[in-house]
Coordinates of C-alpha atoms and ligand atoms in Angstrom, one line a residue:
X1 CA 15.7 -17.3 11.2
X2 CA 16.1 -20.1 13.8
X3 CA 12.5 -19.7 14.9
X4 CA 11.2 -19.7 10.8
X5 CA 12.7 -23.0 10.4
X6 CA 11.2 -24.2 14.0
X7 CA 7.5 -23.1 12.5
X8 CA 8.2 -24.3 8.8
X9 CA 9.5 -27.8 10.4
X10 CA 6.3 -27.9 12.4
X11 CA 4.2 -26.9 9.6
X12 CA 5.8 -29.9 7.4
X13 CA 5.5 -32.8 10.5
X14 CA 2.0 -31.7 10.8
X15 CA 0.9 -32.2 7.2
X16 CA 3.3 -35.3 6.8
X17 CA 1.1 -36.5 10.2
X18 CA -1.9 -36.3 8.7
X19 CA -1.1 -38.0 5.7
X20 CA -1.3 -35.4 3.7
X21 CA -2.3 -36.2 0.0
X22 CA -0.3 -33.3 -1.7
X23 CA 2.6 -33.0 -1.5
X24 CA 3.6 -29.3 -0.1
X25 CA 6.8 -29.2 -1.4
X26 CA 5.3 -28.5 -4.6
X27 CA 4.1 -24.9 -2.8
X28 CA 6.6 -24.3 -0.6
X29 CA 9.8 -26.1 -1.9
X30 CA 13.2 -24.9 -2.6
X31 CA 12.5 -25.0 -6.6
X32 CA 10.0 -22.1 -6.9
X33 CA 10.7 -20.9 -10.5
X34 CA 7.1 -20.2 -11.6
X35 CA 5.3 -17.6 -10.3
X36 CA 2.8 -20.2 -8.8
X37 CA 5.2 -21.6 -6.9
X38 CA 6.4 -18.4 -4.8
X39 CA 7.0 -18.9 -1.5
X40 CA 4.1 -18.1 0.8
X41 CA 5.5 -17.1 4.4
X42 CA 8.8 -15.4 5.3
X43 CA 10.6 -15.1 8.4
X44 CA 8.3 -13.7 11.2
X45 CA 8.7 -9.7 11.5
X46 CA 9.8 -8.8 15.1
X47 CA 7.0 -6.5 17.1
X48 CA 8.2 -3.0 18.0
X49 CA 6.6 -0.1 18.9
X50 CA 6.9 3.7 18.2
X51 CA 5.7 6.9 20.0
X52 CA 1.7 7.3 18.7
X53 CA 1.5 3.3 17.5
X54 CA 0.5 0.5 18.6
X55 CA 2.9 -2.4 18.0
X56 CA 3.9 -3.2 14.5
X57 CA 5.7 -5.8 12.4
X58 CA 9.6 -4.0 12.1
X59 CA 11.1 -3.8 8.8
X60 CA 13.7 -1.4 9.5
X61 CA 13.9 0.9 12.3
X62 CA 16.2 3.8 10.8
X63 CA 14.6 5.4 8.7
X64 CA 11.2 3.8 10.4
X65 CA 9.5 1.3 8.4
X66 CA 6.9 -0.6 10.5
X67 CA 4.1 -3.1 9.2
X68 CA 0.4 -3.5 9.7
X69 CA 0.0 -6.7 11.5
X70 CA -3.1 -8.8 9.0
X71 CA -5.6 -9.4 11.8
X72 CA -5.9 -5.5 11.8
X73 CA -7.5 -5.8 8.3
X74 CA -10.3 -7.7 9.6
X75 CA -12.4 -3.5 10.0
X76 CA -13.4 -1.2 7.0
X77 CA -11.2 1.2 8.9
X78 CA -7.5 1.4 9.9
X79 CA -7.0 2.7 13.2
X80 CA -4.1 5.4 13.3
X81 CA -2.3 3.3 16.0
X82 CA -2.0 0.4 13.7
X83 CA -1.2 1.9 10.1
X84 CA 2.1 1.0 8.4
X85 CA 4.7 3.3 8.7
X86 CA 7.5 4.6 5.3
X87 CA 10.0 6.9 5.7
X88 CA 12.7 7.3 3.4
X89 CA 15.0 9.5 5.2
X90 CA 16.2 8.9 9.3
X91 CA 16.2 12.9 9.2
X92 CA 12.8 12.8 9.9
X93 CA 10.4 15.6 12.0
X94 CA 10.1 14.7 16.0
X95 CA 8.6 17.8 16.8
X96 CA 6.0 20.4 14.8
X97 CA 4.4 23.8 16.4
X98 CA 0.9 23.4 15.3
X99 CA 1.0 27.6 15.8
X100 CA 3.8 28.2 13.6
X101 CA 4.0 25.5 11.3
X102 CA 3.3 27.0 7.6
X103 CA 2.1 25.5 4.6
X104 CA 4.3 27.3 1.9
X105 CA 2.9 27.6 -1.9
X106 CA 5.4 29.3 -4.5
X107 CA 7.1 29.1 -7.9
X108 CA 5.3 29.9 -10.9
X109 CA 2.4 31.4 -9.2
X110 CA 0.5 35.2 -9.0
X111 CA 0.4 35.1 -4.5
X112 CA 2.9 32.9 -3.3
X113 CA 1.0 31.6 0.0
X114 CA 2.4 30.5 3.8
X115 CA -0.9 29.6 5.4
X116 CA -0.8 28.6 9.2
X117 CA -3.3 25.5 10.2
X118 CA -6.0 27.6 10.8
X119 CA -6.0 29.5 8.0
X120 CA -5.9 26.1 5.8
X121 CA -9.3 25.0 8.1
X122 CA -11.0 28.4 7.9
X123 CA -10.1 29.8 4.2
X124 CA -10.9 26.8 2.6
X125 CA -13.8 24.1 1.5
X126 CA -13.3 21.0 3.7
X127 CA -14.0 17.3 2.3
X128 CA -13.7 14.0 4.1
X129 CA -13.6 10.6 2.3
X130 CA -12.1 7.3 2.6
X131 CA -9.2 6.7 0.6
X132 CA -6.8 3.7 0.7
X133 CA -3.1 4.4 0.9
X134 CA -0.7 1.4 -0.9
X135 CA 2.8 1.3 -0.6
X136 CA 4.6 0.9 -3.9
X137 CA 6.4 -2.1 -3.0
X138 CA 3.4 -3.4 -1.0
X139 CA 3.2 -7.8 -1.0
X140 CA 6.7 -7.5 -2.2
X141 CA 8.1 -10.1 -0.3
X142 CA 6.1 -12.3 -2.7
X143 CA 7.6 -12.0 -6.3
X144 CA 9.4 -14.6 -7.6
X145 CA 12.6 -14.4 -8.3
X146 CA 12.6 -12.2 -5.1
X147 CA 13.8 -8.4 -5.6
X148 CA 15.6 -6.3 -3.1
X149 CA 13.5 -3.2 -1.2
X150 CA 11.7 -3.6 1.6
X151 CA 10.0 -6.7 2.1
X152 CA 6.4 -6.2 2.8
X153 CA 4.3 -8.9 3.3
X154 CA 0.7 -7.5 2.9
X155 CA 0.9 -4.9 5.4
X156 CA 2.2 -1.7 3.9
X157 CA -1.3 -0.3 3.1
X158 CA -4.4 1.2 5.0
X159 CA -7.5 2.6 4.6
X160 CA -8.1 5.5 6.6
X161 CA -10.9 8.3 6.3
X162 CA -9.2 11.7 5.3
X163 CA -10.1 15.3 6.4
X164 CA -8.8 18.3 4.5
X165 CA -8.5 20.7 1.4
X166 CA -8.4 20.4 -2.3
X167 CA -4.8 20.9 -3.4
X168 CA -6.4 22.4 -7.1
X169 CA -8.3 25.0 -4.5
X170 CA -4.5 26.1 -3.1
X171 CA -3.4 26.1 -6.7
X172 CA -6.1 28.4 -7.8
X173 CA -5.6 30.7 -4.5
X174 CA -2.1 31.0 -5.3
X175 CA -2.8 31.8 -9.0
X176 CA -1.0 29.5 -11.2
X177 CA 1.1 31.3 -14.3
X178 CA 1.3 30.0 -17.5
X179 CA 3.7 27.7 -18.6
X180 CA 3.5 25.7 -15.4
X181 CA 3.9 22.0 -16.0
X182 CA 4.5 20.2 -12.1
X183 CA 3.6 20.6 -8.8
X184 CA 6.7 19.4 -6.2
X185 CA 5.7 18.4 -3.0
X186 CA 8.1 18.6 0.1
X187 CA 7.9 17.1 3.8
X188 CA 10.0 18.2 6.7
X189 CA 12.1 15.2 6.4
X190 CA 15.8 15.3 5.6
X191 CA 18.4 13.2 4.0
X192 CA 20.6 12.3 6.9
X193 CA 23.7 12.6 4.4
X194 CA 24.7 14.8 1.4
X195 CA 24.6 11.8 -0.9
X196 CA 21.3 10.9 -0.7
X197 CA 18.9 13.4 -2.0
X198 CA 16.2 15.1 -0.2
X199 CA 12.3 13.2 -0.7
X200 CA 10.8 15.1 -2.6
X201 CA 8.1 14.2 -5.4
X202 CA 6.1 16.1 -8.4
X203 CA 3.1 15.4 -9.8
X204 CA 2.0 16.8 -13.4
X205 CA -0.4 20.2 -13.0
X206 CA -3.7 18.4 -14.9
X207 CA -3.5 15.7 -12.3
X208 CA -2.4 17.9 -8.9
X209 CA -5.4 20.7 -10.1
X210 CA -8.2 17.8 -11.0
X211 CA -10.0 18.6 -7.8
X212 CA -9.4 14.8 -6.5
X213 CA -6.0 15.1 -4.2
X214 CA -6.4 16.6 -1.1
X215 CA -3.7 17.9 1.7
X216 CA -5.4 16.2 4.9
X217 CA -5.1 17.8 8.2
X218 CA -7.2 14.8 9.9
X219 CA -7.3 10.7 9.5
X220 CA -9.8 9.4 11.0
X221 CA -11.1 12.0 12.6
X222 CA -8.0 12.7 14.8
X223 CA -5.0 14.5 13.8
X224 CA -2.7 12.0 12.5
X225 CA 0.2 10.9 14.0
X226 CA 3.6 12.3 13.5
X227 CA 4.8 9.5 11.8
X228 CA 2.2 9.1 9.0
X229 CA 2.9 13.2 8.5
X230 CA 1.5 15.5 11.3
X231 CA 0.3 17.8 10.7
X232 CA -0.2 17.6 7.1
X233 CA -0.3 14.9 4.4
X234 CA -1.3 14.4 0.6
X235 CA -3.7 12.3 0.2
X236 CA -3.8 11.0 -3.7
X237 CA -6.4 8.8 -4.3
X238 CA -6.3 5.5 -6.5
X239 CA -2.2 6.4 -6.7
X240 CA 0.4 4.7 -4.9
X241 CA 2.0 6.0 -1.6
X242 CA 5.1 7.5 -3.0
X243 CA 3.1 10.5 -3.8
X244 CA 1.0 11.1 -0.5
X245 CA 3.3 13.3 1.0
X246 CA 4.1 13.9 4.9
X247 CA 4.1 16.1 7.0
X248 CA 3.9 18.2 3.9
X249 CA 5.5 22.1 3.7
X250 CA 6.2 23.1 0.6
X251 CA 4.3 23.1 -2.8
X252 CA 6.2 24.5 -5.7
X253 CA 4.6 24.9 -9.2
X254 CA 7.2 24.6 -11.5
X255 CA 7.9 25.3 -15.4
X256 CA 10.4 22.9 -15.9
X257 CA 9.9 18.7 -14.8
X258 CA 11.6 17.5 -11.4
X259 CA 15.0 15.4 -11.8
X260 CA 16.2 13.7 -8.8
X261 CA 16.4 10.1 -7.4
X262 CA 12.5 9.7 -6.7
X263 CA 11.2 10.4 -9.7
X264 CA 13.9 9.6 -12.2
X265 CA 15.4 6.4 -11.0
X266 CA 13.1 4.6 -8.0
X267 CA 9.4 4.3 -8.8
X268 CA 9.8 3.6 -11.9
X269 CA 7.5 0.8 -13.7
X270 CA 7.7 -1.3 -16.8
X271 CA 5.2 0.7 -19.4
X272 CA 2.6 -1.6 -19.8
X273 CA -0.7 -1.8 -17.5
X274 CA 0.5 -5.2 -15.9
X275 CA 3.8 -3.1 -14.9
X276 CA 5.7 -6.2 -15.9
X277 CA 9.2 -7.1 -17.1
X278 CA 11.4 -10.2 -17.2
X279 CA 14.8 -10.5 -15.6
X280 CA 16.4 -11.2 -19.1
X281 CA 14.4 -8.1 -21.4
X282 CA 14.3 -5.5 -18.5
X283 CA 11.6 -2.9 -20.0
X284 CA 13.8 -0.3 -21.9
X285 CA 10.8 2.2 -21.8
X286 CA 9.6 2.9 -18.2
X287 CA 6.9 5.4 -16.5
X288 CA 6.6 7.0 -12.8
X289 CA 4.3 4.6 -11.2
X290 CA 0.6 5.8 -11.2
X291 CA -2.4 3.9 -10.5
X292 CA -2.8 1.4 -8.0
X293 CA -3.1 -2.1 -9.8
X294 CA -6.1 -4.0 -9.6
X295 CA -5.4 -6.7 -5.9
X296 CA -6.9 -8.8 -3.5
X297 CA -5.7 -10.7 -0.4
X298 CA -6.9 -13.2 2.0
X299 CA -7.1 -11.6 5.3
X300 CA -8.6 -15.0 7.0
X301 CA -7.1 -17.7 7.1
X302 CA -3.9 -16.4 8.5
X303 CA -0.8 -17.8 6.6
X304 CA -0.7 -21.5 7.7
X305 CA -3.5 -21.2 9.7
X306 CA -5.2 -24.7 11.1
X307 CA -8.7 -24.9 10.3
X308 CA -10.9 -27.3 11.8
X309 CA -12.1 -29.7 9.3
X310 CA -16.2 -30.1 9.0
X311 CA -17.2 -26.6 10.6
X312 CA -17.9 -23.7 8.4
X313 CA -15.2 -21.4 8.1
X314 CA -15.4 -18.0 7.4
X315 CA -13.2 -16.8 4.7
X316 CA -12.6 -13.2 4.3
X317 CA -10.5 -10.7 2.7
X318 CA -10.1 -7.4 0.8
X319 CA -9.8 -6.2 -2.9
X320 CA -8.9 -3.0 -4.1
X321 CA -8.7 -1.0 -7.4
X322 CA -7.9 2.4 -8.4
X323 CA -11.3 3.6 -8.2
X324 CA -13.1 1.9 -10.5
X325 CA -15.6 -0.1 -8.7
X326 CA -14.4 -3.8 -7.8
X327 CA -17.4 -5.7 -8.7
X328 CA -16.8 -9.3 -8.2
X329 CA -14.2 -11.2 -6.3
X330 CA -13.5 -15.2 -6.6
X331 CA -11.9 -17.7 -4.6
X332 CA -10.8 -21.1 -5.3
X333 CA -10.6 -23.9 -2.7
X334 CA -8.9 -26.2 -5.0
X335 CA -5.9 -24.4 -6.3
X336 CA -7.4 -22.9 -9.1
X337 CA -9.3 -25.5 -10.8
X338 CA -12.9 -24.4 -9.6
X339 CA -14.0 -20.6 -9.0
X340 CA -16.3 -19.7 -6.9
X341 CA -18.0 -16.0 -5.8
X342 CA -17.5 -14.5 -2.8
X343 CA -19.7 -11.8 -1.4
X344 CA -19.2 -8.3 -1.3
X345 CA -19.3 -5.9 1.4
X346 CA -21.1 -2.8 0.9
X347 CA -18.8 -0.5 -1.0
X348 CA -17.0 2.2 1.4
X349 CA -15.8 4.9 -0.6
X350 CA -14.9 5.2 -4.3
X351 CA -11.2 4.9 -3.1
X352 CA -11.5 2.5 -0.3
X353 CA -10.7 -0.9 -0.4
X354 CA -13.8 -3.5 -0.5
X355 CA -13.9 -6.3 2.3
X356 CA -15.0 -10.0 0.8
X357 CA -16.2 -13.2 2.4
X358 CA -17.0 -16.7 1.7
X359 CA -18.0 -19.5 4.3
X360 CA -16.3 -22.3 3.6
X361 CA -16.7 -25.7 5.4
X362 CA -13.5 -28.0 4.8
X363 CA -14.4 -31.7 4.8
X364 CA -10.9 -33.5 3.8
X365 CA -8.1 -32.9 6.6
X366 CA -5.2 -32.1 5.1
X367 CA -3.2 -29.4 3.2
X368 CA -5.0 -26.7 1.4
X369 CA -4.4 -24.2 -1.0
X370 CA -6.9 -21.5 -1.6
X371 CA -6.7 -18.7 -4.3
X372 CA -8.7 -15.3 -5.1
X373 CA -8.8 -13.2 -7.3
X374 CA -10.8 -9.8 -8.1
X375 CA -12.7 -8.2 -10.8
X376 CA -13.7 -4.5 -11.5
X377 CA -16.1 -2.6 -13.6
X378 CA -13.1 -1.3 -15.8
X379 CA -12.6 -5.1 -17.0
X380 CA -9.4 -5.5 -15.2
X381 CA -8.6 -8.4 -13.1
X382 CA -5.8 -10.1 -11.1
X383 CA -3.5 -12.1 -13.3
X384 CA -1.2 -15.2 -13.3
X385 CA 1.9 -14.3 -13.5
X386 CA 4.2 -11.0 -12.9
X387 CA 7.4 -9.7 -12.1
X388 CA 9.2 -6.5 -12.0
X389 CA 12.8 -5.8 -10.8
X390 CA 11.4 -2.5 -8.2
X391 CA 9.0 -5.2 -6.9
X392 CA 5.9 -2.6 -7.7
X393 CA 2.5 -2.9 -8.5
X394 CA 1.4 -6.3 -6.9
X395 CA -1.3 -7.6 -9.1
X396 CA -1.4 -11.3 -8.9
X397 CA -3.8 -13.6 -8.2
X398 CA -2.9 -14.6 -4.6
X399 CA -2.7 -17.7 -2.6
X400 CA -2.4 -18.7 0.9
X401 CA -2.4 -22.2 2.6
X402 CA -2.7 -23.8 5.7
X403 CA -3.8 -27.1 6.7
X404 CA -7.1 -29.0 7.5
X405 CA -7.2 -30.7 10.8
Ligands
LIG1 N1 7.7 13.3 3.5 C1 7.7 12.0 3.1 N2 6.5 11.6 2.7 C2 6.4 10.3 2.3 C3 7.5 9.4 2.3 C4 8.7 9.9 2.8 O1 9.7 9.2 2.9 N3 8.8 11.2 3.2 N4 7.4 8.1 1.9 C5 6.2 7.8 1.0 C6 6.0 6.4 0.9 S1 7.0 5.5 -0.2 C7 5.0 5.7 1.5 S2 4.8 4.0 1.4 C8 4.0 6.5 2.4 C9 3.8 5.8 3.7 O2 2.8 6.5 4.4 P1 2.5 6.1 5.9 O3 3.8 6.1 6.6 O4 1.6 7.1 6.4 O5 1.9 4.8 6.0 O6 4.5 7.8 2.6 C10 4.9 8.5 1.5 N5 5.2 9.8 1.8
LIG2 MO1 6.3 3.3 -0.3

């Protein structure tokens, strides 16, 4: 804390030293009740790091919850060392026997199924694609009025290319009965206590048999590290992260809808495509969170980054949707008066995020305040204001700022 207010303190003596025009307390300030006026940096995140990862920004380190640091979203491609980390549970696997692991498929089915790794590589149709992975609560840290969970910045996401099989091709091996309405998905990871109930998540059967979610035995070509769910993971595309399962074991199709904590009570949002509530009319009628919502982020400049006035600067960033094609992102150098386009990277993947950039050559030294904002071919686009209480779903138009020296 000591050191936030040692870099806020010499953030404010540098703008007040260059005479700044604007007065930053409108951004930053103490009274920060519309959405605009969120605060924009936190208290830095301490650097630790974990067995199979490189260092990363520590939420919480029981159960692990680590952060991608932003300079590593500067590639179309996570590396394994640096993507987040989520665990809900500190019972969580150290140690799994490639050669006797199982992957076990019962419940309402014809064949129930344990299938080693290598029968999951041999047996079955392999696909690889690049899929990004968003945590829930990912850019948390910047709703206003702030709500508890973990406080991401813009870290608790990655893009990663995914090796495995179809999870409808497991379904169909196993022979699904009728009257089958879920799928539950189960890691090894425990609940450390009887009170807190063991993760585990469903998804309804038309959506876990469309032929789209995948249980991944590879990221990036490597297997992936224990902590984002050696040896096998769910991969969900254009959904968020509560539903990629790790180190997943057990799939149970099931005639009856799952009740517990996870799917009843947390990841819940507002029902309405915004996923917004206020703090005074809380949304009475409420839906397991699904699609990821429609985002971008600067990735350069870094938050109160100094940029040198009179050289071109290049601005870059990503935006994502749930697979719909982002088609057009915008950024504002003048906080949000003027719009202007930014160019595209080629795309990556249908469920990939899409990098951005703008050159942009400051002339006036001083504070700035830059926006952006994406577009996709399904007509949605990043909005002005929202809030809800989980702190799920980011989708507004961000901003970051810096100064011009
Ligand atoms: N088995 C298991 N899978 C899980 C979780 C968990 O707690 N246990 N957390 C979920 C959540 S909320 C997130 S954000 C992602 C994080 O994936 P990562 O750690 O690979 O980045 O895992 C998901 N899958
Ligand atoms: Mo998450």
């Amino acid at each position: 804390m000591a050191e936030y207010s040692i870099r806020r303190r010499k953030f404010l003596t540098t703008v007040a030293g260059a005479g700044a025009g604007l007065a930053l307390t409108s951004l930053v300030g103490p009274k920060r009740a519309l959405a605009d006026q969120a605060p924009l940096v936190f208290p830095p995140k301490k650097l630790v790091r974990f067995p199979e990862k490189t260092d990363l920004l520590l939420l919480t380190d029981r159960p692990p919850q680590l952060e991608t640091p932003l300079h590593y979203f500067r590639q179309d491609l996570t590396p394994n060392e640096a993507y987040f980390v989520r665990w809900h549970e500190s019972a969580l696997p150290t140690r799994v026997d490639p050669a006797t692991f199982r992957l076990n498929i019962g419940g309402n089915v014809e064949h129930p199924l344990a299938l080693s790794l290598e029968e999951l590589r041999r047996d079955f149709e392999p696909v690889t694609f690049v899929a990004l992975n968003i945590c829930s609560g990912n850019s948390r840290s910047f709703f206003e009025p702030p709500v508890p969970g973990s406080q991401w910045v813009h870290g608790g996401m990655g893009n990663a290319r995914w090796t495995g099989v179809r999870l409808k091709d497991l379904l169909d091996r196993a022979g699904m009965k009728a009257g089958s309405v879920e799928v539950t998905l189960q890691g090894l990871d425990r609940s450390p206590m009887p009170s807190l109930q063991d993760f585990k998540k469903a998804l309804p059967i038309d959506h876990a048999t469309d032929g789209e979610i995948v249980v991944a035995y590879a990221m990036n070509g490597a297997p992936m590290p224990l902590l984002n769910g050696f040896p096998l993971r769910l991969v969900v595309p254009g959904y968020y992260a509560t539903y990629w399962v790790k180190s997943l074991a057990d799939i149970q199709v099931t005639t009856e809808p799952l009740h517990n904590i996870w799917q009843d009570v947390a990841y819940r949002t507002p029902d309405n495509p915004d996923y917004t509530e206020s703090e005074e009319h809380l949304a009475t009628k409420t839906n397991p969170i699904g699609k990821f919502s429609i985002h971008s982020i600067f990735v350069r400049p870094e938050p109160e980054e100094v940029v040198p006035a009179g050289r071109a600067y290049p601005l870059e960033g990503l935006a994502y949707d749930a697979g719909y094609g982002i088609n057009r992102v915008e950024v504002s150098l003048d906080g949000g008066h003027g719009w202007l386009e930014a160019s595209l990277d080629l795309e990556i993947d249908r469920y990939s995020w899409r990098r951005w950039r703008m050159s942009w050559t400051p002339v006036q030294r001083g504070p700035y305040e830059l926006r952006v904002r994406a577009f996709n071919k399904a007509g949605e686009h990043q909005i002005l204001a929202q809030w809800n209480h989980g702190g799920y779903g980011r989708k507004v138009i961000e901003r970051t700022i810096g100064m011009v020296a």
